[in-house]
Every structure is written in C-alpha cells, then in structure tokens.
Amino acid sequence: MKEQSHNVMQGVERMPNRSLFYAMGYTPEELQRPLIGVVSAFSEIVPGHIHLDKIAEAVKAGVYAAGGTPILVPAIGVCDGIAMGHEGMKYSLPSRELIADSVETMAVGHGFDGLVLVPNCDKIVPGMMMAAARLNLPAVLVSGGPMLAGVVDGEEMSLFETFEAVGAYKAGLIDDARIDAIEENCCPGCGSCSGMFTANSMNCLAEAIGLALPGNGTIPAVSGKRTMLAKRAGIKIMEMVERNIRTRDIINAAAVENAMACDMALGCSSNSVLHLLAIAKEAGVPLSLQTIDALSKKTPNLCHLAPAGPTYIQDFDAAGGVPAVLAELASVNKLDTSLMTCTGKTVGENIKGAKNRNPQVIRPIGNPFSATGGIAVLWGNIAPKGAVVKQSAVAPEMLVHQGSARVFNGEDAAIDAIYNGRIKPGDVVVIRYEGPKGGPGMREMLNPTSALAGMQLDKEVALITDGRFSGASRGASIGHVSPEAASGGEIALIEEGDTIQIDIPAGKLNLAISDDEMARRRAAWQPPAPNVTGGWLARYARMVTSADEGAVLE
C-alpha cells in the first residue's frame, strides 16, 4: 500500500512535490514504489551509534531488494555515559521526547508509507518506539546491537566497572595501573554497552513487544549477523506495508504485558518502567505502576546479567537470547503467544524451536533466581505514588534495611560527600530535586551508586532519589520516587538523621515519623527556585509529568 506517499505524489497537483524528488536524483520508477523512511541515529559521539551508517545502508539494501524506495533521515541521540555526572545528563531523558517528535515530523511531513527505525542507545530506542506507536504506520525497529565485553587481566568487564573503579580508586583500593587498564580496555568497540543496561534492555523489549525481529536485542554489533538482521528488517517492512500491518496491530495491552513479563524475567534496567509507561501511553494502552507491580509479583527472574551478575549480552545471545526467555515464560502460560509481530508471524511462531542453551545464563523456569521479577515497585509515606528498584541487582542483606537519612538537594553534593568519605555504613543517601521537573530531566545516578559499589559500601548503604538510575547501577538504589520533591512530594520533607525503613520484598519505603510531624513539615515547605530558567529544559520542566506516569509531556 502507498496510502501516505499518495498524499505527496499523486496527481498533477503534486507535480511540484515530485519535482523536488527529481532534484535529488530519484527516478519516476522509484517514486512509484512505497516510500520507506529509514530513521538513523548515526553520529560520531555515541559508541552505540558510530556504526549505524552501516546498519542503515544494510536496511536500505533490504528495502530496495524487496521493491521499496528507502529514504534516509536523521535522528539525534545523547550518549548517557558521556553525559553522566554533569549538566549534560539533564538533557538525556528529555531527548526522548525530541526524538519522538522529530520522527513524527519527518514521517508525516514527507508522506512515508513505512518506517525502519535504526537506534541503539538509551533514550533513542524508546523515543523511536513512542513515535511508531503515535504514528501507527507499518514499522520495524533494528538496533545497532550490543558491544562486546572488554577484558582486563583475563576478567570480562564493561562500562559500569569504569564508574565503580573511580570509587575504588578514591578509597585507595586500586592503583593507577589498574585504573588505566580498566579505562583503556572496558569498552572494546562499537555497540551499546555490554550489560543489561537501559539500551540493551529496551532493544530486548522491542523484540519482546513484537516491533523488532528476533535477535535484535542480543546479536553483537560487530557480527555479520547484525548486518543480515538489518537487511531482513528492510525486507520485512515491505511485507508489513503490503499487508498493512501497523504498529498498533502489534503494540496492544497484551503485547505490553508480554514485554513487562520479559522485563521481569531478564532483570532489565529500572528505566524500562519509565519507557514502557511512555510507549503504552502513545499506543493508547492503559499501564500503571500497580499493573507493573502485579506482573513483578507473578513473574520469575531468570537472568542475572551484568551488573546483577558476571555474564554479558554476548553470553545471553549464545544462550538463546530473548526467544529462549520467551519460550521459558510460554511454557508456564506467562506469555500471550497469539499476538502478531513485525515478522508477520505470531509470538508463538517466532519462538517455536527456541532453546535455552545455557541454564547458567538463562535459568529454567522451574529454577529461577527468584520467584518474583527483576524490578520491584515500592510504596509508602515517602513514595505515595510509587518508587522503583532493580531488586535483582540488590545484595540479599540490603533487601530489608533501616538507616539514618543523609539528605542532599542534588546529585553533585551527594557525590562530593561519598568521594570524601562522609557516608558511613548503615546510611540512607537521599538525593532530591532531581526529578523530571526538579532536575529538570531526571538525571541518572550512576556516579553515586558506582562510587558506593567501588568503595565496597553497596551492601551497607542504600540510596533513594526522585531522579533515576542507570541500568548499570547496582545495590539498594531506589529511584523514580513520586511525587518528586519539586512538586512538593514527601521526599522533600525528609530531614537529616531521620530513620528510613526499606523493605523491598514487602514493597515498602517509609519515613519513621508521625502523620502529624509529616503534616507540620509539609505546611512549612517552600518550593525552591528552578534550577533552569531558559532554553528547552525550562519548557520541558513546565510540561513534563511525574515519573509514575512515564515522565511524558503534557
């Protein structure tokens, strides 16, 4: 079908439009074919994107071979690792909305009949998925694939070890030679960083929700199979256009639940909660933290990939990848296998014959790491609208914890206290005014969590924030506290030395003060001046919703 491009091409009235295509060298024959937007986030500033020009060319080859006309258009992307720890991180989550809006703009403005989305890293994948759901065109997502793990002194490592090494160095636990070796060898080449961090989480979940081909989440970036996958994505979009299979034929309530079940089984980044809430909203699918919490309680955790364990995405791929996990879930009726996917086949057809090749990497469904999912939702008088923790990456001794609050109005003050030895075993570090409005932009807190881990305090110190955590964070790192401090949420009322009670198995996060004392503090609270008063971030702060709603724009 050429439903969209007819608006650009058809009739004498569109002669001026066609003339502009001829100016670019397109032939009349090419303009008779479906026009397929190939949306590439290639740039020379993101390791996960440095090779996307090659992936996009492979997509274009597949589209052309299958009878379409591929048209390359750009998308932006922020590297979270490079943006980490400074003002740049405030732009990371907001960039998701810019990406979704720009894909919509390019697709509608030019009458594309279908889209192949070529992202790889943290906000780019969900931003493109949001756009696909909003536009409801035929669409396939094909990512650039994961980076291989680095090797240092015979030990596999990835980006999160570099952040933890800083804490270890500050604590005098490693020397200059060790930190230099880690710096130079942890990230060996192109691809999304090699653990189950946010980028790889979302690339796996794109596969689980049905918008990406099997293998999308796990085939290494440097593999020839990744190029083959890109060509197949280009071929497959032509089948979707011909059959008029659109994004919302794929992303529905049951598909979102499939993705959440996969999320829980994999132990994905806690950021996946923000992104699935946002994607569901664009698709018109109701999704809440209550639903996510209920799914977590009934879905076993089958994988402990880095940072939760010692295995990396390349190991997960060799073990069978997402299809093997979905097959485990389907074996006990925890997956809807009847749903349509971008392959033109159902989930059940896609996973037929999938095998778990390494039960050490993917636990069999009868022998999970835990009976509940990798992500937990917590509630209490600190977080009346919820908070999120990656419980699969929490040490057993920190699942229940009580400690004294160490309160910081922003990440910078907290990291200074950690680096300078002012955080002690038993403390609960509170970082507030870092939420979607307050930051603005809801910065990731990989620096403080990694510093604590590097100093060997991650099994003794908890951290809570109205900001969020990198998928590379581990420990009792509780984020997305809602309502946020800048909106007058209860996290703004915590005082230095208060007792904070954490019970992850019970889903509880509470401040040990009376309701009367909480009311007294609330009456005395005054909102601080905004951190940012100009530019795009000031507009974002005025428009963004709470984390429990996915931090989408109103």
mmCIF file of N, CA and C in Angstrom, residues 183-279:
data_model
loop_
_atom_site.group_PDB
_atom_site.id
_atom_site.type_symbol
_atom_site.label_atom_id
_atom_site.label_comp_id
_atom_site.label_asym_id
_atom_site.label_seq_id
_atom_site.Cartn_x
_atom_site.Cartn_y
_atom_site.Cartn_z
ATOM 1 N N GLU A 183 40.236 1.685 32.171
ATOM 2 C CA GLU A 183 39.833 2.775 31.280
ATOM 3 C C GLU A 183 40.063 2.443 29.814
ATOM 4 N N GLU A 184 41.170 1.814 29.516
ATOM 5 C CA GLU A 184 41.566 1.589 28.129
ATOM 6 C C GLU A 184 40.974 0.328 27.518
ATOM 7 N N ASN A 185 40.432 -0.573 28.346
ATOM 8 C CA ASN A 185 40.027 -1.880 27.816
ATOM 9 C C ASN A 185 38.582 -2.286 28.074
ATOM 10 N N CYS A 186 37.839 -1.516 28.863
ATOM 11 C CA CYS A 186 36.474 -1.944 29.209
ATOM 12 C C CYS A 186 35.501 -1.843 28.035
ATOM 13 N N CYS A 187 35.727 -0.903 27.152
ATOM 14 C CA CYS A 187 34.808 -0.685 26.032
ATOM 15 C C CYS A 187 35.584 -0.925 24.736
ATOM 16 N N PRO A 188 35.586 -2.160 24.213
ATOM 17 C CA PRO A 188 36.498 -2.506 23.127
ATOM 18 C C PRO A 188 36.086 -2.058 21.733
ATOM 19 N N GLY A 189 34.863 -1.589 21.549
ATOM 20 C CA GLY A 189 34.462 -1.209 20.198
ATOM 21 C C GLY A 189 33.034 -0.733 20.152
ATOM 22 N N CYS A 190 32.473 -0.688 18.947
ATOM 23 C CA CYS A 190 31.143 -0.128 18.758
ATOM 24 C C CYS A 190 30.064 -1.002 19.404
ATOM 25 N N GLY A 191 28.917 -0.376 19.648
ATOM 26 C CA GLY A 191 27.771 -1.089 20.195
ATOM 27 C C GLY A 191 27.286 -0.464 21.482
ATOM 28 N N SER A 192 26.105 -0.864 21.903
ATOM 29 C CA SER A 192 25.555 -0.422 23.189
ATOM 30 C C SER A 192 26.252 -1.186 24.308
ATOM 31 N N CYS A 193 26.570 -0.503 25.395
ATOM 32 C CA CYS A 193 27.404 -1.071 26.462
ATOM 33 C C CYS A 193 26.881 -2.438 26.894
ATOM 34 N N SER A 194 27.791 -3.355 27.208
ATOM 35 C CA SER A 194 27.536 -4.782 27.038
ATOM 36 C C SER A 194 26.772 -5.504 28.137
ATOM 37 N N GLY A 195 26.293 -4.801 29.164
ATOM 38 C CA GLY A 195 25.474 -5.452 30.176
ATOM 39 C C GLY A 195 23.990 -5.240 29.926
ATOM 40 N N MET A 196 23.170 -5.711 30.860
ATOM 41 C CA MET A 196 21.726 -5.492 30.752
ATOM 42 C C MET A 196 21.406 -4.109 31.314
ATOM 43 N N PHE A 197 21.975 -3.118 30.617
ATOM 44 C CA PHE A 197 21.745 -1.722 30.960
ATOM 45 C C PHE A 197 20.517 -1.244 30.163
ATOM 46 N N THR A 198 20.249 0.060 30.176
ATOM 47 C CA THR A 198 18.991 0.526 29.585
ATOM 48 C C THR A 198 18.909 0.267 28.092
ATOM 49 N N ALA A 199 19.986 0.525 27.361
ATOM 50 C CA ALA A 199 19.935 0.359 25.903
ATOM 51 C C ALA A 199 19.624 -1.081 25.530
ATOM 52 N N ASN A 200 20.364 -2.012 26.100
ATOM 53 C CA ASN A 200 20.123 -3.413 25.769
ATOM 54 C C ASN A 200 18.784 -3.896 26.322
ATOM 55 N N SER A 201 18.384 -3.357 27.472
ATOM 56 C CA SER A 201 17.052 -3.686 27.986
ATOM 57 C C SER A 201 15.984 -3.329 26.964
ATOM 58 N N MET A 202 16.037 -2.097 26.467
ATOM 59 C CA MET A 202 14.996 -1.647 25.541
ATOM 60 C C MET A 202 15.084 -2.355 24.193
ATOM 61 N N ASN A 203 16.268 -2.696 23.744
ATOM 62 C CA ASN A 203 16.394 -3.446 22.491
ATOM 63 C C ASN A 203 15.838 -4.856 22.635
ATOM 64 N N CYS A 204 16.002 -5.451 23.817
ATOM 65 C CA CYS A 204 15.383 -6.758 24.073
ATOM 66 C C CYS A 204 13.865 -6.629 24.172
ATOM 67 N N LEU A 205 13.394 -5.564 24.820
ATOM 68 C CA LEU A 205 11.956 -5.402 24.994
ATOM 69 C C LEU A 205 11.258 -5.033 23.690
ATOM 70 N N ALA A 206 11.971 -4.346 22.767
ATOM 71 C CA ALA A 206 11.409 -4.105 21.436
ATOM 72 C C ALA A 206 11.132 -5.431 20.731
ATOM 73 N N GLU A 207 12.023 -6.379 20.954
ATOM 74 C CA GLU A 207 11.851 -7.731 20.412
ATOM 75 C C GLU A 207 10.670 -8.433 21.088
ATOM 76 N N ALA A 208 10.593 -8.312 22.418
ATOM 77 C CA ALA A 208 9.533 -8.993 23.169
ATOM 78 C C ALA A 208 8.156 -8.421 22.859
ATOM 79 N N ILE A 209 8.081 -7.115 22.590
ATOM 80 C CA ILE A 209 6.783 -6.488 22.321
ATOM 81 C C ILE A 209 6.335 -6.738 20.887
ATOM 82 N N GLY A 210 7.280 -7.181 20.022
ATOM 83 C CA GLY A 210 6.927 -7.564 18.658
ATOM 84 C C GLY A 210 7.296 -6.561 17.591
ATOM 85 N N LEU A 211 8.002 -5.469 17.955
ATOM 86 C CA LEU A 211 8.330 -4.430 16.989
ATOM 87 C C LEU A 211 9.695 -4.638 16.343
ATOM 88 N N ALA A 212 10.468 -5.596 16.842
ATOM 89 C CA ALA A 212 11.797 -5.892 16.294
ATOM 90 C C ALA A 212 11.914 -7.383 16.014
ATOM 91 N N LEU A 213 12.765 -7.724 15.069
ATOM 92 C CA LEU A 213 12.956 -9.125 14.698
ATOM 93 C C LEU A 213 13.711 -9.883 15.784
ATOM 94 N N PRO A 214 13.506 -11.196 15.886
ATOM 95 C CA PRO A 214 14.270 -11.994 16.846
ATOM 96 C C PRO A 214 15.771 -11.806 16.648
ATOM 97 N N GLY A 215 16.482 -11.608 17.749
ATOM 98 C CA GLY A 215 17.913 -11.347 17.696
ATOM 99 C C GLY A 215 18.260 -9.889 17.849
ATOM 100 N N ASN A 216 17.259 -9.007 17.727
ATOM 101 C CA ASN A 216 17.538 -7.574 17.780
ATOM 102 C C ASN A 216 18.248 -7.154 19.062
ATOM 103 N N GLY A 217 17.853 -7.750 20.186
ATOM 104 C CA GLY A 217 18.407 -7.322 21.457
ATOM 105 C C GLY A 217 19.772 -7.854 21.780
ATOM 106 N N THR A 218 20.245 -8.873 21.057
ATOM 107 C CA THR A 218 21.429 -9.588 21.551
ATOM 108 C C THR A 218 22.534 -9.841 20.529
ATOM 109 N N ILE A 219 22.247 -9.859 19.232
ATOM 110 C CA ILE A 219 23.317 -10.129 18.252
ATOM 111 C C ILE A 219 24.370 -9.032 18.361
ATOM 112 N N PRO A 220 25.636 -9.373 18.589
ATOM 113 C CA PRO A 220 26.657 -8.345 18.790
ATOM 114 C C PRO A 220 26.775 -7.384 17.608
ATOM 115 N N ALA A 221 27.128 -6.149 17.933
ATOM 116 C CA ALA A 221 27.253 -5.103 16.918
ATOM 117 C C ALA A 221 28.250 -5.470 15.833
ATOM 118 N N VAL A 222 29.305 -6.185 16.209
ATOM 119 C CA VAL A 222 30.381 -6.471 15.258
ATOM 120 C C VAL A 222 30.131 -7.728 14.430
ATOM 121 N N SER A 223 29.026 -8.415 14.672
ATOM 122 C CA SER A 223 28.745 -9.659 13.970
ATOM 123 C C SER A 223 28.149 -9.410 12.589
ATOM 124 N N GLY A 224 28.527 -10.249 11.633
ATOM 125 C CA GLY A 224 27.893 -10.204 10.321
ATOM 126 C C GLY A 224 26.407 -10.474 10.398
ATOM 127 N N LYS A 225 25.971 -11.198 11.427
ATOM 128 C CA LYS A 225 24.552 -11.478 11.596
ATOM 129 C C LYS A 225 23.754 -10.203 11.893
ATOM 130 N N ARG A 226 24.421 -9.207 12.476
ATOM 131 C CA ARG A 226 23.739 -7.931 12.717
ATOM 132 C C ARG A 226 23.415 -7.249 11.395
ATOM 133 N N THR A 227 24.348 -7.288 10.452
ATOM 134 C CA THR A 227 24.104 -6.712 9.122
ATOM 135 C C THR A 227 23.006 -7.488 8.403
ATOM 136 N N MET A 228 23.027 -8.810 8.536
ATOM 137 C CA MET A 228 21.969 -9.622 7.940
ATOM 138 C C MET A 228 20.611 -9.272 8.532
ATOM 139 N N LEU A 229 20.578 -9.053 9.858
ATOM 140 C CA LEU A 229 19.326 -8.689 10.519
ATOM 141 C C LEU A 229 18.794 -7.370 9.961
ATOM 142 N N ALA A 230 19.695 -6.413 9.728
ATOM 143 C CA ALA A 230 19.282 -5.118 9.186
ATOM 144 C C ALA A 230 18.691 -5.275 7.789
ATOM 145 N N LYS A 231 19.313 -6.102 6.962
ATOM 146 C CA LYS A 231 18.765 -6.343 5.623
ATOM 147 C C LYS A 231 17.389 -6.989 5.714
ATOM 148 N N ARG A 232 17.242 -7.922 6.637
ATOM 149 C CA ARG A 232 15.944 -8.587 6.799
ATOM 150 C C ARG A 232 14.881 -7.618 7.302
ATOM 151 N N ALA A 233 15.290 -6.666 8.134
ATOM 152 C CA ALA A 233 14.337 -5.648 8.592
ATOM 153 C C ALA A 233 13.845 -4.820 7.409
ATOM 154 N N GLY A 234 14.764 -4.500 6.486
ATOM 155 C CA GLY A 234 14.368 -3.768 5.288
ATOM 156 C C GLY A 234 13.421 -4.564 4.405
ATOM 157 N N ILE A 235 13.654 -5.846 4.306
ATOM 158 C CA ILE A 235 12.759 -6.716 3.536
ATOM 159 C C ILE A 235 11.406 -6.835 4.232
ATOM 160 N N LYS A 236 11.456 -6.982 5.550
ATOM 161 C CA LYS A 236 10.229 -7.232 6.306
ATOM 162 C C LYS A 236 9.302 -6.025 6.293
ATOM 163 N N ILE A 237 9.842 -4.810 6.281
ATOM 164 C CA ILE A 237 8.946 -3.645 6.280
ATOM 165 C C ILE A 237 8.092 -3.624 5.017
ATOM 166 N N MET A 238 8.623 -4.138 3.918
ATOM 167 C CA MET A 238 7.843 -4.163 2.683
ATOM 168 C C MET A 238 6.676 -5.135 2.799
ATOM 169 N N GLU A 239 6.895 -6.242 3.494
ATOM 170 C CA GLU A 239 5.786 -7.173 3.741
ATOM 171 C C GLU A 239 4.738 -6.526 4.630
ATOM 172 N N MET A 240 5.183 -5.783 5.627
ATOM 173 C CA MET A 240 4.230 -5.123 6.525
ATOM 174 C C MET A 240 3.409 -4.072 5.780
ATOM 175 N N VAL A 241 4.067 -3.315 4.906
ATOM 176 C CA VAL A 241 3.336 -2.316 4.117
ATOM 177 C C VAL A 241 2.323 -3.005 3.208
ATOM 178 N N GLU A 242 2.734 -4.084 2.562
ATOM 179 C CA GLU A 242 1.846 -4.813 1.650
ATOM 180 C C GLU A 242 0.634 -5.364 2.399
ATOM 181 N N ARG A 243 0.879 -5.890 3.612
ATOM 182 C CA ARG A 243 -0.201 -6.493 4.398
ATOM 183 C C ARG A 243 -0.902 -5.478 5.308
ATOM 184 N N ASN A 244 -0.413 -4.255 5.297
ATOM 185 C CA ASN A 244 -0.972 -3.180 6.123
ATOM 186 C C ASN A 244 -0.968 -3.550 7.606
ATOM 187 N N ILE A 245 0.144 -4.119 8.057
ATOM 188 C CA ILE A 245 0.337 -4.412 9.485
ATOM 189 C C ILE A 245 0.952 -3.177 10.117
ATOM 190 N N ARG A 246 0.206 -2.562 11.015
ATOM 191 C CA ARG A 246 0.632 -1.295 11.606
ATOM 192 C C ARG A 246 1.062 -1.484 13.066
ATOM 193 N N THR A 247 1.716 -0.456 13.582
ATOM 194 C CA THR A 247 2.314 -0.583 14.907
ATOM 195 C C THR A 247 1.292 -0.957 15.973
ATOM 196 N N ARG A 248 0.099 -0.348 15.920
ATOM 197 C CA ARG A 248 -0.879 -0.657 16.957
ATOM 198 C C ARG A 248 -1.586 -1.991 16.734
ATOM 199 N N ASP A 249 -1.346 -2.630 15.592
ATOM 200 C CA ASP A 249 -1.749 -4.029 15.435
ATOM 201 C C ASP A 249 -0.820 -4.931 16.246
ATOM 202 N N ILE A 250 0.354 -4.404 16.566
ATOM 203 C CA ILE A 250 1.382 -5.156 17.307
ATOM 204 C C ILE A 250 1.397 -4.740 18.774
ATOM 205 N N ILE A 251 1.468 -3.416 19.032
ATOM 206 C CA ILE A 251 1.563 -2.932 20.414
ATOM 207 C C ILE A 251 0.160 -2.698 20.968
ATOM 208 N N ASN A 252 -0.306 -3.663 21.722
ATOM 209 C CA ASN A 252 -1.591 -3.560 22.414
ATOM 210 C C ASN A 252 -1.374 -3.939 23.877
ATOM 211 N N ALA A 253 -2.444 -4.019 24.638
ATOM 212 C CA ALA A 253 -2.311 -4.274 26.078
ATOM 213 C C ALA A 253 -1.605 -5.600 26.353
ATOM 214 N N ALA A 254 -1.946 -6.630 25.600
ATOM 215 C CA ALA A 254 -1.327 -7.940 25.825
ATOM 216 C C ALA A 254 0.150 -7.920 25.458
ATOM 217 N N ALA A 255 0.506 -7.203 24.394
ATOM 218 C CA ALA A 255 1.920 -7.106 23.988
ATOM 219 C C ALA A 255 2.739 -6.365 25.032
ATOM 220 N N VAL A 256 2.155 -5.318 25.620
ATOM 221 C CA VAL A 256 2.847 -4.590 26.678
ATOM 222 C C VAL A 256 3.068 -5.507 27.886
ATOM 223 N N GLU A 257 2.081 -6.326 28.204
ATOM 224 C CA GLU A 257 2.254 -7.274 29.314
ATOM 225 C C GLU A 257 3.315 -8.318 28.979
ATOM 226 N N ASN A 258 3.365 -8.771 27.714
ATOM 227 C CA ASN A 258 4.446 -9.672 27.306
ATOM 228 C C ASN A 258 5.808 -9.025 27.539
ATOM 229 N N ALA A 259 5.925 -7.751 27.131
ATOM 230 C CA ALA A 259 7.199 -7.045 27.296
ATOM 231 C C ALA A 259 7.552 -6.906 28.772
ATOM 232 N N MET A 260 6.555 -6.599 29.612
ATOM 233 C CA MET A 260 6.825 -6.473 31.044
ATOM 234 C C MET A 260 7.225 -7.815 31.647
ATOM 235 N N ALA A 261 6.602 -8.896 31.199
ATOM 236 C CA ALA A 261 6.982 -10.219 31.702
ATOM 237 C C ALA A 261 8.422 -10.536 31.321
ATOM 238 N N CYS A 262 8.796 -10.216 30.089
ATOM 239 C CA CYS A 262 10.173 -10.415 29.651
ATOM 240 C C CYS A 262 11.124 -9.546 30.468
ATOM 241 N N ASP A 263 10.716 -8.309 30.713
ATOM 242 C CA ASP A 263 11.490 -7.377 31.528
ATOM 243 C C ASP A 263 11.788 -7.991 32.893
ATOM 244 N N MET A 264 10.761 -8.524 33.528
ATOM 245 C CA MET A 264 10.926 -9.100 34.861
ATOM 246 C C MET A 264 11.817 -10.339 34.834
ATOM 247 N N ALA A 265 11.660 -11.151 33.796
ATOM 248 C CA ALA A 265 12.477 -12.359 33.684
ATOM 249 C C ALA A 265 13.945 -12.021 33.448
ATOM 250 N N LEU A 266 14.183 -10.982 32.645
ATOM 251 C CA LEU A 266 15.560 -10.599 32.317
ATOM 252 C C LEU A 266 16.238 -9.830 33.438
ATOM 253 N N GLY A 267 15.468 -9.099 34.251
ATOM 254 C CA GLY A 267 16.075 -8.191 35.210
ATOM 255 C C GLY A 267 16.599 -6.953 34.507
ATOM 256 N N CYS A 268 15.724 -6.300 33.739
ATOM 257 C CA CYS A 268 16.135 -5.146 32.932
ATOM 258 C C CYS A 268 16.379 -3.920 33.808
ATOM 259 N N SER A 269 16.878 -2.884 33.168
ATOM 260 C CA SER A 269 17.083 -1.602 33.830
ATOM 261 C C SER A 269 15.769 -1.062 34.372
ATOM 262 N N SER A 270 15.835 -0.390 35.522
ATOM 263 C CA SER A 270 14.619 0.230 36.066
ATOM 264 C C SER A 270 14.091 1.318 35.142
ATOM 265 N N ASN A 271 14.943 1.857 34.263
ATOM 266 C CA ASN A 271 14.474 2.842 33.288
ATOM 267 C C ASN A 271 13.419 2.269 32.350
ATOM 268 N N SER A 272 13.407 0.954 32.188
ATOM 269 C CA SER A 272 12.421 0.345 31.297
ATOM 270 C C SER A 272 11.003 0.632 31.768
ATOM 271 N N VAL A 273 10.820 0.856 33.072
ATOM 272 C CA VAL A 273 9.492 1.193 33.589
ATOM 273 C C VAL A 273 9.045 2.540 33.026
ATOM 274 N N LEU A 274 9.928 3.548 33.100
ATOM 275 C CA LEU A 274 9.617 4.862 32.526
ATOM 276 C C LEU A 274 9.241 4.739 31.059
ATOM 277 N N HIS A 275 10.034 3.969 30.325
ATOM 278 C CA HIS A 275 9.868 3.926 28.873
ATOM 279 C C HIS A 275 8.639 3.115 28.458
ATOM 280 N N LEU A 276 8.370 2.015 29.131
ATOM 281 C CA LEU A 276 7.175 1.242 28.777
ATOM 282 C C LEU A 276 5.902 2.008 29.117
ATOM 283 N N LEU A 277 5.925 2.764 30.213
ATOM 284 C CA LEU A 277 4.781 3.626 30.519
ATOM 285 C C LEU A 277 4.547 4.629 29.395
ATOM 286 N N ALA A 278 5.635 5.209 28.889
ATOM 287 C CA ALA A 278 5.518 6.219 27.829
ATOM 288 C C ALA A 278 5.072 5.601 26.508
ATOM 289 N N ILE A 279 5.625 4.441 26.161
ATOM 290 C CA ILE A 279 5.250 3.761 24.920
ATOM 291 C C ILE A 279 3.783 3.340 24.969
#
